[in-house]
Amino acid sequence: MGVILMREVLQVLRDGQFHSGEALGAVLGVSRAAVWKRLEHLEAELGLEMHRVRGRGYKLASPLSLLEPEAIVAACRAQGWEAQILDSIDSTNAEVLRCLAAGAPAPFLVLAERQDNGRGRRGRQWVSPFAENLYYSLGLRLEGGVFSLDGLSLSVGLAVLRCLRELGVVEAGLKWPNDLLVAGRKIAGVLLELSGDPAGECQVVIGIGVNVNMLPGSRVVIDQPWTSLRECIGHLVDRTALTLALGRWLEHYLSLHAQGGFAALREEWEACHLWQGKEVSLLAGPQRIDGVVLGVDSLGALRLDVAGQERQFSGGELSLRLRNDS
């Protein structure tokens, strides 16, 4: 099934209501009798769950919020960003890096309805079902080392947090270094990837993943406790509206970071850190360090009280865990 035809069918089915075989056959250009076979193919291709009831027609098991490319591209251009919205890609971060390497103008945003090989921290997979969540990657081209990369992922985390709270998830908070949690469950994450020379000319990709409309009991398997915007606020979330809100907050915090580095945002970040003052274990490969979270320093490194002494830790391979359910 072609991409354009697929989107036309999904535009009809996206409301989660029943639609007749006759109406869908008209969109698909096939007879009423052939509709189910086409929808089965769409179901298998996109991992969607479809229901068929005699006398009522066909419906998706759950309504969808599809991205609206024209609205997103227009909003981005008003910000001075270029944007590309894809139906499917291996990884939005990887696509941005490829586009920047090929000379694409920056800032350059890539969104996708799904990812086949989404990436998280420490080599983890970021589960990316079709039209359920937000897979968002913004590429920047930096020259001369003027823009500080230190603490950038934490500044981006603040932008994501403000966006989530604006949409009604007021209990969301930050977990060092780049997770966002609600009641101990992950709702979003940030992954920065860099190519080139940080002290000279380089490209940085700000990857943001948000669990938007997935619900417990779905066929998605995730290896850690998670929640979604839809579960938190109780209704389907408009992913285009979320994208536009995130773009505004990201532009705001990137501007603040460019002017004063993470140091200018450190106090605000600590006020939103859910594990401030908590007893934690910091894992670095086989090494485990127990301490109490004091906060972060002006470069975004974690400050821990370890046996009465303050120590700082930073690095993409570190993992932080609560200790003794503190």
Coordinates of C-alpha atoms in Angstrom, one line a residue:
M1 CA 0.0 0.0 0.0
G2 CA 1.4 3.4 -1.0
V3 CA 2.3 6.0 1.6
I4 CA -0.3 8.5 0.4
L5 CA -3.0 5.9 0.3
M6 CA -2.1 4.6 3.7
R7 CA -2.4 8.0 5.2
E8 CA -5.7 8.6 3.5
V9 CA -7.1 5.3 5.1
L10 CA -5.7 6.2 8.5
Q11 CA -7.2 9.7 8.3
V12 CA -10.6 8.0 8.0
L13 CA -9.9 5.4 10.7
R14 CA -8.0 7.7 13.2
D15 CA -11.2 8.5 15.2
G16 CA -11.4 4.9 16.5
Q17 CA -15.1 4.7 15.3
F18 CA -16.6 2.2 13.0
H19 CA -16.6 2.9 9.2
S20 CA -18.4 1.0 6.6
G21 CA -16.7 -1.3 4.1
E22 CA -18.3 0.8 1.3
A23 CA -16.7 4.0 2.6
L24 CA -13.3 2.4 3.1
G25 CA -13.5 0.7 -0.3
A26 CA -14.0 4.0 -2.0
V27 CA -10.8 5.4 -0.3
L28 CA -8.8 2.2 -1.1
G29 CA -10.2 1.9 -4.7
V30 CA -11.3 -1.7 -4.1
S31 CA -14.5 -3.5 -3.8
R32 CA -16.2 -3.8 -0.4
A33 CA -15.3 -7.5 -0.3
A34 CA -11.6 -6.7 -0.7
V35 CA -11.4 -4.2 2.1
W36 CA -10.6 -6.5 4.9
K37 CA -7.6 -8.0 3.1
R38 CA -6.2 -4.6 2.6
L39 CA -6.8 -3.6 6.2
E40 CA -5.1 -6.8 7.4
H41 CA -2.1 -5.9 5.4
L42 CA -2.1 -2.4 7.0
E43 CA -2.5 -3.9 10.4
A44 CA 0.5 -6.2 9.9
E45 CA 2.7 -3.5 8.4
L46 CA 2.1 -0.9 11.0
G47 CA 1.5 -3.1 14.1
L48 CA -2.0 -1.7 14.5
E49 CA -5.0 -3.6 16.0
M50 CA -8.1 -3.6 13.7
H51 CA -11.6 -4.7 14.6
R52 CA -14.3 -5.9 12.1
V53 CA -17.9 -6.3 13.1
R54 CA -20.5 -7.5 10.7
G55 CA -23.1 -4.8 10.0
R56 CA -21.0 -2.1 11.6
G57 CA -17.8 -2.1 9.6
Y58 CA -14.2 -1.6 10.6
K59 CA -12.4 0.4 13.3
L60 CA -9.0 0.7 15.0
A61 CA -8.8 -0.7 18.5
S62 CA -7.8 2.7 19.7
P63 CA -7.9 6.2 18.1
L64 CA -4.8 7.7 16.5
S65 CA -3.3 11.1 16.5
L66 CA -1.3 11.5 13.3
L67 CA 1.3 14.2 12.8
E68 CA 0.2 17.1 10.6
P69 CA 3.3 17.9 8.4
E70 CA 2.1 21.2 7.0
A71 CA 1.4 22.7 10.4
I72 CA 4.7 21.5 11.8
V73 CA 6.8 22.7 8.9
A74 CA 5.1 26.1 9.0
A75 CA 5.7 26.5 12.7
C76 CA 9.4 25.5 12.4
R77 CA 10.0 27.9 9.5
A78 CA 8.6 30.7 11.6
Q79 CA 11.4 29.7 14.2
G80 CA 14.0 29.6 11.5
W81 CA 14.2 25.8 11.5
E82 CA 13.8 23.3 8.6
A83 CA 11.7 20.3 9.3
Q84 CA 11.1 16.8 7.8
I85 CA 8.2 14.5 8.9
L86 CA 8.6 10.9 7.9
D87 CA 6.2 7.9 8.1
S88 CA 9.0 5.5 9.1
I89 CA 12.8 5.7 9.6
D90 CA 15.5 3.6 11.4
S91 CA 16.2 6.4 13.9
T92 CA 15.4 10.1 13.8
N93 CA 18.7 10.9 15.4
A94 CA 20.6 8.9 12.8
E95 CA 18.6 10.6 10.0
V96 CA 19.5 14.1 11.3
L97 CA 23.2 13.2 11.5
R98 CA 23.0 11.9 7.9
C99 CA 21.2 15.1 6.7
L100 CA 23.7 17.4 8.5
A101 CA 26.6 15.4 7.0
A102 CA 25.1 16.0 3.6
G103 CA 24.9 19.7 4.1
A104 CA 21.3 20.3 5.3
P105 CA 20.8 23.7 6.9
A106 CA 20.5 23.8 10.6
P107 CA 18.6 23.9 12.9
F108 CA 17.1 20.8 11.3
L109 CA 14.2 18.8 12.8
V110 CA 13.2 15.3 11.9
L111 CA 10.0 13.6 13.2
A112 CA 8.7 10.2 12.4
E113 CA 5.5 8.3 12.9
R114 CA 7.6 5.3 13.9
Q115 CA 11.2 4.2 14.2
D116 CA 12.6 0.7 13.3
N117 CA 15.7 1.2 15.4
G118 CA 15.1 3.9 17.9
R119 CA 18.0 4.6 20.3
G120 CA 18.1 5.3 24.0
R121 CA 21.0 5.8 26.4
R122 CA 23.7 3.1 26.9
G123 CA 22.7 1.4 23.7
R124 CA 19.1 0.7 24.8
Q125 CA 16.3 0.4 22.2
W126 CA 13.7 3.1 22.4
V127 CA 10.4 1.4 21.6
S128 CA 8.7 3.3 18.8
P129 CA 5.3 2.0 17.7
F130 CA 3.4 3.7 14.9
A131 CA 1.7 7.0 15.7
E132 CA 1.7 6.4 19.4
N133 CA 4.6 8.5 20.7
L134 CA 6.8 11.4 19.8
Y135 CA 10.2 10.7 18.1
Y136 CA 11.8 14.1 17.8
S137 CA 15.4 15.0 16.8
L138 CA 16.7 18.5 16.3
G139 CA 20.1 19.0 14.7
L140 CA 22.4 21.9 15.4
R141 CA 25.6 22.9 13.6
L142 CA 28.1 24.6 16.0
E143 CA 31.3 26.3 15.2
G144 CA 34.2 27.5 17.3
G145 CA 33.2 25.9 20.6
V146 CA 31.3 29.1 21.6
F147 CA 28.1 27.2 22.5
S148 CA 28.7 25.2 25.6
L149 CA 27.7 21.5 25.3
D150 CA 28.2 21.0 29.1
G151 CA 24.9 20.3 30.8
L152 CA 23.0 20.7 27.5
S153 CA 21.0 17.5 27.9
L154 CA 19.9 18.8 31.3
S155 CA 18.8 22.1 29.8
V156 CA 16.8 20.2 27.2
G157 CA 15.3 18.1 30.0
L158 CA 13.9 21.4 31.4
A159 CA 12.3 22.2 28.1
V160 CA 10.6 18.8 27.9
L161 CA 9.4 19.2 31.5
R162 CA 7.8 22.6 30.9
C163 CA 6.1 21.2 27.9
L164 CA 4.7 18.2 29.8
R165 CA 3.5 20.4 32.6
E166 CA 1.9 22.9 30.2
L167 CA -0.1 19.9 28.8
G168 CA -1.4 19.0 32.3
V169 CA 1.2 16.5 33.6
V170 CA 2.0 18.7 36.6
E171 CA 3.5 15.9 38.6
A172 CA 6.3 15.2 36.1
G173 CA 9.9 15.8 37.3
L174 CA 13.5 15.2 36.3
K175 CA 15.9 12.4 37.1
W176 CA 19.6 12.9 36.4
P177 CA 20.9 12.9 33.8
N178 CA 18.2 12.9 31.2
D179 CA 15.0 11.1 32.2
L180 CA 11.6 12.5 33.0
L181 CA 9.4 10.5 35.4
V182 CA 5.9 10.5 36.8
A183 CA 5.4 8.6 40.1
G184 CA 8.6 6.7 39.5
R185 CA 7.7 5.7 35.9
K186 CA 9.4 7.0 32.8
I187 CA 7.4 9.3 30.5
A188 CA 10.2 10.9 28.4
G189 CA 14.0 10.8 27.8
V190 CA 16.7 12.8 26.1
L191 CA 19.6 11.5 24.0
L192 CA 22.3 13.8 22.7
E193 CA 24.6 12.6 19.9
L194 CA 27.7 14.4 18.6
S195 CA 29.8 14.3 15.5
G196 CA 32.8 16.4 14.7
D197 CA 35.1 18.4 17.0
P198 CA 33.4 19.9 20.1
A199 CA 36.1 22.5 20.3
G200 CA 35.8 23.4 16.6
E201 CA 33.1 22.6 14.1
C202 CA 30.6 20.0 15.2
Q203 CA 27.1 18.8 14.8
V204 CA 24.9 17.9 17.8
V205 CA 21.6 16.1 17.6
I206 CA 19.1 16.6 20.4
G207 CA 16.9 13.5 20.5
I208 CA 13.7 13.5 22.5
G209 CA 11.3 10.6 23.0
V210 CA 8.0 11.1 24.8
N211 CA 5.5 8.4 25.6
V212 CA 2.3 10.1 24.3
N213 CA -0.7 7.8 23.7
M214 CA 0.5 4.3 24.6
L215 CA -1.6 2.7 27.3
P216 CA -0.9 -0.2 29.7
G217 CA -2.0 -3.5 28.2
S218 CA -0.8 -2.6 24.8
R219 CA 1.2 -5.0 22.8
V220 CA 4.4 -2.9 23.3
V221 CA 7.0 -4.5 25.6
I222 CA 9.2 -2.1 27.6
D223 CA 11.9 -3.3 30.1
Q224 CA 11.2 -0.6 32.7
P225 CA 8.2 1.0 34.5
W226 CA 6.6 3.6 32.1
T227 CA 3.6 5.8 31.7
S228 CA 2.3 8.1 29.0
L229 CA 0.7 11.5 28.6
R230 CA -2.6 9.8 27.8
E231 CA -2.5 7.7 30.9
C232 CA -1.7 10.7 33.1
I233 CA -4.3 13.1 31.7
G234 CA -7.0 10.7 30.7
H235 CA -7.5 11.4 27.0
L236 CA -5.9 11.1 23.6
V237 CA -3.2 13.7 23.1
D238 CA -2.8 15.7 19.9
R239 CA 0.8 14.8 18.9
T240 CA 1.0 17.8 16.6
A241 CA 0.1 20.2 19.4
L242 CA 2.7 18.5 21.6
T243 CA 5.3 18.9 18.8
L244 CA 4.6 22.6 18.5
A245 CA 4.7 23.2 22.3
L246 CA 7.9 21.3 22.6
G247 CA 9.5 23.4 19.8
R248 CA 8.6 26.6 21.6
W249 CA 10.0 25.5 24.9
L250 CA 13.1 24.0 23.3
E251 CA 13.8 27.3 21.5
H252 CA 13.4 29.2 24.8
Y253 CA 15.8 27.0 26.8
L254 CA 18.4 26.7 24.0
S255 CA 18.5 30.5 23.9
L256 CA 19.0 30.6 27.7
H257 CA 21.7 27.9 27.5
A258 CA 23.5 29.8 24.7
Q259 CA 23.6 33.0 26.7
G260 CA 24.6 31.6 30.1
G261 CA 25.4 27.9 29.8
F262 CA 23.8 25.4 32.1
A263 CA 25.0 27.4 35.1
A264 CA 22.2 29.9 34.4
L265 CA 19.6 27.0 34.7
R266 CA 21.2 25.0 37.4
E267 CA 19.0 26.3 40.3
E268 CA 15.8 25.8 38.2
W269 CA 16.9 22.2 37.3
E270 CA 17.6 21.3 40.9
A271 CA 14.2 22.5 42.0
C272 CA 12.7 20.0 39.5
H273 CA 14.9 17.1 40.4
L274 CA 12.8 14.3 41.9
W275 CA 15.8 12.7 43.6
Q276 CA 17.3 15.7 45.3
G277 CA 18.4 14.6 48.8
K278 CA 17.7 11.0 48.1
E279 CA 19.9 8.0 48.9
V280 CA 21.1 6.6 45.6
S281 CA 23.5 4.1 44.0
L282 CA 25.5 5.3 41.0
L283 CA 26.4 2.5 38.6
A284 CA 29.4 2.7 36.3
G285 CA 29.8 -0.7 34.7
P286 CA 30.6 -3.1 37.5
Q287 CA 31.4 -0.2 39.9
R288 CA 28.7 0.9 42.4
I289 CA 28.9 4.1 44.4
D290 CA 26.4 4.8 47.2
G291 CA 25.7 8.3 48.3
V292 CA 23.1 11.1 48.8
V293 CA 22.2 13.5 46.0
L294 CA 23.4 17.0 46.8
G295 CA 22.4 18.4 43.3
V296 CA 24.4 19.2 40.2
D297 CA 27.3 21.5 39.5
S298 CA 27.4 24.3 36.9
L299 CA 28.4 21.9 34.2
G300 CA 25.6 19.4 34.9
A301 CA 27.7 16.8 36.8
L302 CA 26.0 15.0 39.6
R303 CA 27.1 16.0 43.1
L304 CA 27.0 13.2 45.7
D305 CA 27.7 13.0 49.3
V306 CA 29.8 9.8 49.5
A307 CA 30.7 8.8 53.1
G308 CA 30.7 12.5 54.1
Q309 CA 32.7 13.8 51.2
E310 CA 31.3 15.6 48.1
R311 CA 32.2 14.0 44.8
Q312 CA 31.1 14.9 41.2
F313 CA 30.2 12.5 38.5
S314 CA 29.5 12.9 34.8
G315 CA 29.3 10.7 31.7
G316 CA 26.8 9.1 29.4
E317 CA 27.4 5.6 30.6
L318 CA 26.4 6.2 34.2
S319 CA 23.2 5.0 35.7
L320 CA 21.5 6.3 38.8
R321 CA 19.2 4.1 41.0
L322 CA 17.3 4.9 44.2
R323 CA 18.6 3.0 47.2
N324 CA 16.4 1.4 49.9
D325 CA 13.3 3.0 48.4
S326 CA 14.4 6.3 49.9

